[in-house]
Amino acid sequence: MSEPITPEDVQRAQAVFEPLTQSLRELIDVTIRSRVDESEVRRAHALIQQAGEILGSRLDPVPFGVRTATDGRTLPWGNVAIGMRNAIAPPLRVDRDEAGQRAVADLVLGAAYEGPPGLVHGGVCALILDHLLGATAHRPDRPAFTGTLTLRYVAPTPLGRLRVEAWVEREDGGKTFAEGNLLDSQGRVTVHATGIFIRPVAKT
């Protein structure tokens, strides 16, 4: 695992990589929807290859995953749901209440997340709800892992602006029983989820 980085380095990295990652998200979207001619596609391809060579000239020797900061923060920059340096991540900006019992996130899903025409892929819905329900179960220095996740697809989820919300139903020792909904831009529930999230017992 890479060495912890200072808060100042975290701030500098965010200033540089957040715009890059957002540009990559936009690139994915326009790649799917572009109608330019073949010569323009080839020109864009060459430029993308050049960018890949520049960024790939120095790489972490292991998958990027999670970094840590010297102030104790965990930095899930490679996370598929919230990763600041992962262009696949929507990303989710998760807000929690003070007690950590509820979590909510607003997001916009475009062409990269399409399943049926004009609709979000069901697996993407599952990813988003898994992350939000799990967020209600996390405790400082005690991450929770998905034990079970059950989904009920109530209605098709349209691409565009969405909201996801989750809450704790009850806790039993190291288990958190959580529920949540994915809602469309009109506030209608499209997917309902229930799950059990487990915090492993620390080894002594």
XYZ file of C-alpha atoms in Angstrom:
204
model
C 0.000 0.000 0.000
C 1.210 3.522 -0.765
C 2.530 5.701 2.045
C 0.077 8.122 3.752
C 0.011 11.603 2.254
C -0.236 14.975 3.972
C -3.436 17.082 4.009
C -1.654 19.622 1.805
C -0.886 16.914 -0.760
C -4.515 15.773 -0.598
C -5.695 19.286 -1.409
C -3.246 19.624 -4.301
C -4.230 16.232 -5.721
C -7.919 17.099 -5.561
C -7.315 20.392 -7.366
C -5.506 18.576 -10.191
C -7.309 15.245 -10.500
C -10.960 16.189 -9.923
C -11.090 18.268 -13.154
C -9.223 15.519 -15.034
C -11.650 12.842 -13.865
C -14.649 14.998 -14.753
C -13.208 15.540 -18.238
C -12.874 11.766 -18.614
C -16.539 11.333 -17.646
C -17.474 13.867 -20.299
C -15.221 12.061 -22.790
C -17.008 8.764 -22.130
C -20.367 10.469 -22.655
C -19.414 12.121 -25.949
C -17.727 8.919 -27.189
C -21.058 7.140 -26.834
C -23.089 9.935 -28.444
C -20.663 11.359 -31.032
C -21.669 11.522 -34.699
C -18.446 12.993 -36.124
C -16.888 11.447 -39.219
C -14.201 8.749 -39.268
C -11.252 11.118 -39.652
C -12.276 13.061 -36.556
C -12.646 9.838 -34.571
C -9.123 8.792 -35.577
C -7.736 12.213 -34.630
C -9.421 12.050 -31.222
C -8.135 8.498 -30.726
C -4.547 9.621 -31.332
C -4.897 12.438 -28.798
C -6.350 10.068 -26.199
C -3.466 7.654 -26.742
C -1.020 10.506 -26.178
C -2.766 11.418 -22.933
C -2.613 7.784 -21.816
C 1.123 7.664 -22.470
C 1.666 10.833 -20.423
C -0.411 9.644 -17.466
C 0.976 6.113 -17.688
C 4.625 7.146 -17.565
C 4.577 6.715 -13.771
C 2.104 4.389 -12.062
C 1.434 2.908 -8.645
C 2.754 -0.674 -8.661
C -0.548 -1.990 -7.229
C -4.215 -1.148 -7.894
C -4.905 2.354 -6.641
C -7.873 1.550 -4.410
C -7.759 3.441 -1.134
C -5.154 5.899 0.117
C -4.737 7.278 3.618
C -3.788 10.737 4.830
C -1.472 11.539 7.708
C -4.413 13.121 9.561
C -6.163 9.728 9.638
C -8.604 10.246 6.794
C -9.344 7.428 4.376
C -9.217 8.516 0.733
C -11.212 6.117 -1.484
C -9.991 7.779 -4.674
C -10.308 4.627 -6.763
C -13.744 3.634 -5.434
C -16.218 2.730 -8.192
C -19.058 4.686 -6.550
C -17.369 7.756 -5.067
C -13.777 7.709 -6.333
C -12.379 11.173 -7.010
C -9.942 9.640 -9.525
C -12.318 7.060 -10.996
C -14.186 8.280 -14.072
C -16.574 5.316 -13.833
C -17.906 6.665 -10.517
C -20.998 8.902 -11.062
C -19.724 10.235 -8.509
C -21.866 10.046 -5.393
C -21.632 12.960 -2.949
C -22.994 11.371 0.200
C -24.446 13.499 3.001
C -25.163 11.892 6.375
C -27.010 13.115 9.425
C -25.079 13.697 12.645
C -26.062 10.328 14.072
C -24.995 8.517 10.907
C -28.415 6.884 10.694
C -29.456 8.399 7.356
C -27.606 9.091 4.110
C -28.658 10.886 0.942
C -27.043 11.713 -2.395
C -28.147 13.581 -5.504
C -26.600 12.559 -8.810
C -26.946 12.731 -12.567
C -26.543 9.583 -14.680
C -25.970 9.954 -18.411
C -25.296 7.718 -21.393
C -22.467 5.787 -19.694
C -24.963 4.188 -17.290
C -27.655 3.209 -19.791
C -29.208 -0.254 -19.920
C -32.529 -0.264 -21.799
C -32.942 2.795 -24.054
C -33.148 5.940 -21.941
C -33.032 3.992 -18.672
C -30.387 3.283 -16.046
C -28.938 -0.246 -16.058
C -30.306 -2.306 -13.166
C -26.800 -3.232 -12.030
C -25.897 0.444 -11.713
C -28.990 0.963 -9.545
C -27.766 -1.898 -7.347
C -24.271 -0.385 -7.066
C -25.646 2.979 -5.962
C -28.026 1.536 -3.379
C -25.384 -0.860 -2.054
C -23.069 2.070 -1.420
C -25.684 4.278 0.247
C -27.047 1.553 2.497
C -23.486 0.621 3.419
C -22.741 4.252 4.276
C -25.301 4.096 7.089
C -23.494 1.097 8.600
C -19.932 2.442 8.586
C -18.425 3.547 11.888
C -15.116 5.369 12.475
C -12.296 2.869 11.853
C -14.880 0.073 11.477
C -15.989 -0.343 7.871
C -19.053 -2.446 7.127
C -19.310 -5.036 4.381
C -22.387 -6.144 2.473
C -23.852 -9.361 3.851
C -27.052 -9.385 1.816
C -28.687 -6.912 -0.546
C -32.247 -7.364 -1.802
C -33.686 -5.129 -4.510
C -37.229 -4.568 -5.712
C -37.385 -2.789 -9.055
C -40.592 -0.795 -8.673
C -40.411 1.138 -11.951
C -37.877 1.894 -14.703
C -35.226 4.412 -13.641
C -34.785 7.148 -16.273
C -31.395 8.608 -17.078
C -30.872 12.104 -15.721
C -31.171 13.641 -12.285
C -31.804 11.166 -9.454
C -31.788 10.975 -5.673
C -30.816 8.044 -3.492
C -31.559 7.805 0.206
C -30.893 5.203 2.891
C -31.552 4.754 6.581
C -30.891 2.349 9.440
C -33.842 0.192 10.429
C -32.126 -1.497 13.366
C -28.785 -2.750 14.630
C -27.870 -6.046 16.216
C -24.297 -6.234 17.462
C -22.023 -5.909 14.458
C -24.918 -6.069 11.997
C -26.791 -3.099 10.568
C -30.165 -3.650 8.898
C -30.695 -0.838 6.398
C -33.218 0.216 3.769
C -33.154 2.705 0.940
C -34.757 4.046 -2.217
C -33.658 5.309 -5.597
C -35.934 8.105 -6.803
C -36.395 9.801 -10.164
C -36.428 13.565 -10.730
C -40.127 13.683 -9.788
C -39.476 12.042 -6.419
C -41.001 8.700 -7.426
C -39.399 5.536 -6.045
C -37.978 3.370 -8.830
C -35.951 0.871 -6.779
C -36.304 -0.164 -3.125
C -33.485 -1.958 -1.318
C -32.968 -3.746 1.977
C -29.659 -5.056 3.211
C -27.644 -6.444 6.080
C -24.189 -4.945 6.569
C -21.569 -6.539 8.774
C -18.734 -4.941 10.728
C -16.089 -7.625 11.329
C -14.945 -8.142 14.898
C -11.459 -6.732 15.426
C -8.822 -9.404 15.986
C -7.124 -9.325 19.371
